[in-house]
CSV table of C-alpha atoms and ligand atoms in Angstrom, one decimal:
chain,number,residue,atom,x,y,z
A,1,MET,CA,44.2,92.9,-47.8
A,2,GLN,CA,44.1,92.3,-51.5
A,3,PRO,CA,40.8,92.0,-53.5
A,4,THR,CA,42.2,89.0,-55.5
A,5,VAL,CA,45.2,86.6,-55.2
A,6,GLN,CA,47.0,84.4,-57.6
A,7,VAL,CA,47.9,81.0,-56.2
A,8,LEU,CA,49.9,78.9,-58.7
A,9,ASP,CA,47.6,78.7,-61.7
A,10,LYS,CA,44.5,79.7,-59.9
A,11,LYS,CA,42.9,83.2,-59.2
A,12,PHE,CA,40.9,83.6,-56.0
A,13,GLU,CA,38.8,86.6,-54.9
A,14,LEU,CA,38.4,87.9,-51.2
A,15,TYR,CA,35.5,86.2,-49.5
A,16,LEU,CA,36.0,86.6,-45.6
A,17,SER,CA,38.0,89.4,-44.3
A,18,GLU,CA,40.3,89.0,-41.3
A,19,THR,CA,37.9,91.1,-39.2
A,20,GLU,CA,34.9,88.9,-40.1
A,21,ILE,CA,36.9,85.7,-39.3
A,22,GLN,CA,38.1,87.0,-36.0
A,23,ASP,CA,34.6,88.4,-35.0
A,24,GLN,CA,33.1,85.0,-35.6
A,25,ILE,CA,35.7,83.2,-33.7
A,26,LYS,CA,35.0,85.6,-30.7
A,27,LYS,CA,31.4,84.6,-30.9
A,28,ILE,CA,32.2,80.8,-30.9
A,29,ALA,CA,34.6,81.3,-28.0
A,30,ILE,CA,32.0,83.2,-26.0
A,31,ALA,CA,29.5,80.2,-26.7
A,32,ILE,CA,32.1,77.6,-25.6
A,33,ASN,CA,33.2,79.7,-22.6
A,34,LYS,CA,29.5,79.7,-21.4
A,35,ASP,CA,28.8,76.0,-22.3
A,36,TYR,CA,31.9,74.6,-20.6
A,37,VAL,CA,32.1,76.6,-17.4
A,38,GLY,CA,33.5,74.4,-14.5
A,39,ARG,CA,34.5,71.8,-17.1
A,40,ARG,CA,37.9,71.1,-18.7
A,41,PRO,CA,37.4,70.1,-22.4
A,42,LEU,CA,40.0,68.6,-24.4
A,43,PHE,CA,40.2,70.2,-28.0
A,44,ILE,CA,41.4,68.0,-30.7
A,45,ALA,CA,42.6,70.1,-33.7
A,46,ILE,CA,42.9,68.2,-37.0
A,47,LEU,CA,46.1,69.3,-39.0
A,48,ASN,CA,47.0,70.8,-41.2
A,49,GLY,CA,44.2,73.1,-42.1
A,50,SER,CA,42.9,74.0,-38.7
A,51,PHE,CA,46.0,75.4,-37.1
A,52,MET,CA,45.1,79.1,-37.4
A,53,PHE,CA,41.6,78.6,-36.3
A,54,ALA,CA,42.7,76.4,-33.2
A,55,SER,CA,45.2,79.0,-32.2
A,56,ASP,CA,42.9,82.0,-32.6
A,57,LEU,CA,40.0,80.2,-30.8
A,58,PHE,CA,42.1,78.9,-28.0
A,59,LYS,CA,43.4,82.4,-27.3
A,60,GLN,CA,39.8,83.6,-26.7
A,61,LEU,CA,39.0,80.9,-24.1
A,62,THR,CA,38.7,81.8,-20.5
A,63,ILE,CA,37.9,78.3,-19.1
A,64,ASP,CA,40.5,75.6,-18.3
A,65,ALA,CA,41.0,73.7,-21.5
A,66,GLU,CA,43.5,71.3,-23.1
A,67,LEU,CA,44.6,71.1,-26.8
A,68,CYS,CA,46.2,68.5,-29.0
A,69,PHE,CA,46.8,68.4,-32.5
A,70,ILE,CA,46.5,65.3,-34.7
A,71,LYS,CA,46.9,64.4,-38.3
A,72,LEU,CA,44.5,62.1,-40.1
A,73,ALA,CA,45.9,59.7,-42.8
A,74,SER,CA,44.3,57.3,-45.1
A,75,TYR,CA,45.9,54.0,-46.1
A,76,LYS,CA,44.8,51.1,-48.1
A,77,GLY,CA,43.0,48.5,-45.9
A,78,MET,CA,40.5,45.7,-45.9
A,79,THR,CA,37.3,47.9,-45.7
A,80,SER,CA,34.4,48.2,-48.1
A,81,SER,CA,35.8,51.6,-49.2
A,82,GLY,CA,39.3,50.2,-49.4
A,83,GLN,CA,40.6,52.9,-47.2
A,84,VAL,CA,41.3,53.0,-43.5
A,85,LEU,CA,41.6,56.2,-41.7
A,86,THR,CA,44.2,56.4,-38.9
A,87,ALA,CA,44.8,59.3,-36.4
A,88,ILE,CA,48.5,60.2,-35.9
A,89,GLY,CA,49.3,61.8,-32.6
A,90,LEU,CA,46.1,60.8,-30.7
A,91,ASP,CA,47.9,59.7,-27.6
A,92,VAL,CA,45.5,61.1,-25.0
A,93,ASP,CA,43.1,59.0,-23.1
A,94,LEU,CA,39.6,60.3,-24.0
A,95,PHE,CA,37.6,58.2,-21.4
A,96,GLU,CA,35.0,60.4,-19.7
A,97,LYS,CA,36.6,63.6,-21.2
A,98,ASP,CA,34.5,66.4,-22.8
A,99,ILE,CA,36.0,66.4,-26.4
A,100,ILE,CA,35.7,69.3,-28.9
A,101,ILE,CA,36.9,68.6,-32.3
A,102,ILE,CA,38.4,71.6,-34.2
A,103,GLU,CA,38.2,71.3,-38.0
A,104,ASP,CA,38.8,73.9,-40.6
A,105,ILE,CA,36.0,73.0,-43.0
A,106,VAL,CA,33.4,70.3,-43.3
A,107,ASP,CA,33.0,69.6,-46.9
A,108,THR,CA,31.3,66.2,-47.7
A,109,GLY,CA,31.7,65.3,-44.1
A,110,LYS,CA,33.5,62.0,-44.9
A,111,THR,CA,36.5,62.8,-42.9
A,112,LEU,CA,34.6,63.3,-39.7
A,113,ASN,CA,32.3,60.6,-40.5
A,114,GLU,CA,35.0,58.2,-40.4
A,115,PHE,CA,37.0,59.7,-37.4
A,116,ILE,CA,34.1,60.3,-34.9
A,117,PRO,CA,33.4,56.5,-34.4
A,118,LYS,CA,37.1,56.1,-33.5
A,119,LEU,CA,36.6,58.7,-30.6
A,120,ILE,CA,33.3,57.4,-29.4
A,121,HIS,CA,34.9,54.1,-29.1
A,122,GLN,CA,37.1,55.5,-26.3
A,123,GLN,CA,33.8,56.5,-24.5
A,124,PRO,CA,34.3,60.4,-23.9
A,125,ALA,CA,31.8,62.0,-21.7
A,126,SER,CA,30.7,64.2,-24.6
A,127,LEU,CA,31.8,65.1,-28.1
A,128,LYS,CA,31.2,68.3,-30.0
A,129,ILE,CA,32.5,69.7,-33.3
A,130,ALA,CA,33.8,73.3,-33.9
A,131,ALA,CA,34.3,74.0,-37.6
A,132,LEU,CA,35.3,77.4,-39.1
A,133,LEU,CA,33.5,76.5,-42.4
A,134,ASN,CA,30.9,74.2,-43.7
A,135,LYS,CA,29.5,73.8,-47.3
A,136,PRO,CA,26.0,72.5,-46.8
A,137,ASP,CA,25.5,71.8,-50.6
A,138,ALA,CA,28.6,69.4,-50.5
A,139,LEU,CA,27.4,67.5,-47.4
A,140,GLU,CA,27.0,63.8,-48.0
A,141,PHE,CA,27.4,62.5,-44.4
A,142,PRO,CA,25.3,63.7,-41.5
A,143,ILE,CA,27.8,65.8,-39.5
A,144,PRO,CA,26.3,68.2,-36.9
A,145,VAL,CA,28.5,71.0,-36.5
A,146,ASP,CA,27.9,72.4,-32.9
A,147,TYR,CA,30.0,75.6,-33.2
A,148,LEU,CA,30.2,76.9,-36.8
A,149,GLY,CA,31.8,80.0,-38.2
A,150,PHE,CA,30.4,80.4,-41.6
A,151,SER,CA,28.2,78.3,-44.0
A,152,ILE,CA,29.8,78.9,-47.5
A,153,PRO,CA,28.8,78.0,-51.1
A,154,ASN,CA,30.2,74.9,-52.6
A,155,LYS,CA,33.4,76.5,-54.0
A,156,PHE,CA,36.9,75.9,-53.3
A,157,VAL,CA,38.6,78.4,-50.8
A,158,VAL,CA,42.1,79.0,-49.6
A,159,GLY,CA,43.6,81.1,-46.9
A,160,TYR,CA,43.5,81.2,-43.1
A,161,GLY,CA,45.2,77.8,-42.8
A,162,LEU,CA,43.5,76.3,-46.0
A,163,ASP,CA,45.8,75.5,-48.9
A,164,TYR,CA,45.7,75.1,-52.7
A,165,ASP,CA,48.4,72.4,-53.5
A,166,GLY,CA,50.3,73.4,-50.4
A,167,LEU,CA,50.2,77.3,-50.7
A,168,GLY,CA,47.9,80.0,-49.4
A,169,ARG,CA,47.7,78.8,-45.8
A,170,ASN,CA,49.4,82.1,-44.7
A,171,PHE,CA,46.6,84.6,-45.8
A,172,LYS,CA,44.9,86.2,-42.9
A,173,GLU,CA,41.6,86.2,-45.1
A,174,ILE,CA,39.7,83.6,-46.8
A,175,TYR,CA,39.7,83.7,-50.7
A,176,GLN,CA,37.2,81.9,-53.0
A,177,LEU,CA,38.1,80.4,-56.4
A,178,VAL,CA,37.0,82.7,-59.2
B,1,LIG,P1,35.4,66.3,-46.1
B,1,LIG,O1,36.0,64.9,-45.6
B,1,LIG,O2,34.5,66.9,-45.2
B,1,LIG,O3,34.9,66.2,-47.5
B,1,LIG,O4,36.7,67.2,-46.3
B,1,LIG,C1,37.3,67.8,-45.3
B,1,LIG,C2,38.6,68.3,-45.7
B,1,LIG,O5,38.8,68.6,-47.0
B,1,LIG,C3,39.0,69.5,-45.0
B,1,LIG,O6,39.6,69.4,-43.7
B,1,LIG,C4,40.0,70.2,-45.9
B,1,LIG,O7,41.3,69.7,-45.6
B,1,LIG,C5,39.7,69.8,-47.3
B,1,LIG,N1,38.7,70.6,-48.0
B,1,LIG,C6,37.4,70.6,-48.2
B,1,LIG,N2,37.0,71.7,-48.9
B,1,LIG,C7,38.1,72.6,-49.1
B,1,LIG,C8,38.2,73.9,-49.7
B,1,LIG,O8,37.3,74.5,-50.1
B,1,LIG,N3,39.5,74.4,-49.6
B,1,LIG,C9,40.4,73.7,-49.1
B,1,LIG,N4,41.7,74.3,-49.1
B,1,LIG,N5,40.3,72.5,-48.5
B,1,LIG,C10,39.2,71.9,-48.5
């Protein structure tokens, strides 16, 4: 574990250690195991950033659960914002299922604010959000995170799945921009 890391042109300092991250994920898993006992939730993990969080969280589950990975892509469309969000790989029927979205970080909340209505359209039985990180000071859309790892300051972070210009995803820790 290094106190600082250099990724391309930027220097980052250690913010959350591997132990802190793993301990928090265990707590989230305990809560989910309790809340979903006797049910069979479908976890929808949003790529790329959430792959490590999804993997470590899933390993801690003792309930029956399904997992799928999707990728969100924006393309130019005829909406007021000029962008249309599409979910690639979402080929499961969500009707009457208990859904838990797995997201790496909720920043402005824009991504989930656009994605959630698409899921609700399929009439799941329930829909909850598990996010490793959120940045309350950056939030622009009302996204209720049901299972949260850490609330962090409005600073750019890398590591544990999160990248800076494609790099840094492999760090076991989370580093903050200096
Ligand atoms: P939102 O739509 O909530 O503004 O942004 C969510 C997405 O932006 C995250 O899934 C993540 O990919 C990216 N993001 C937001 N903040 C950070 C950050 O501090 N570091 C990295 N690496 N990605 C971030």
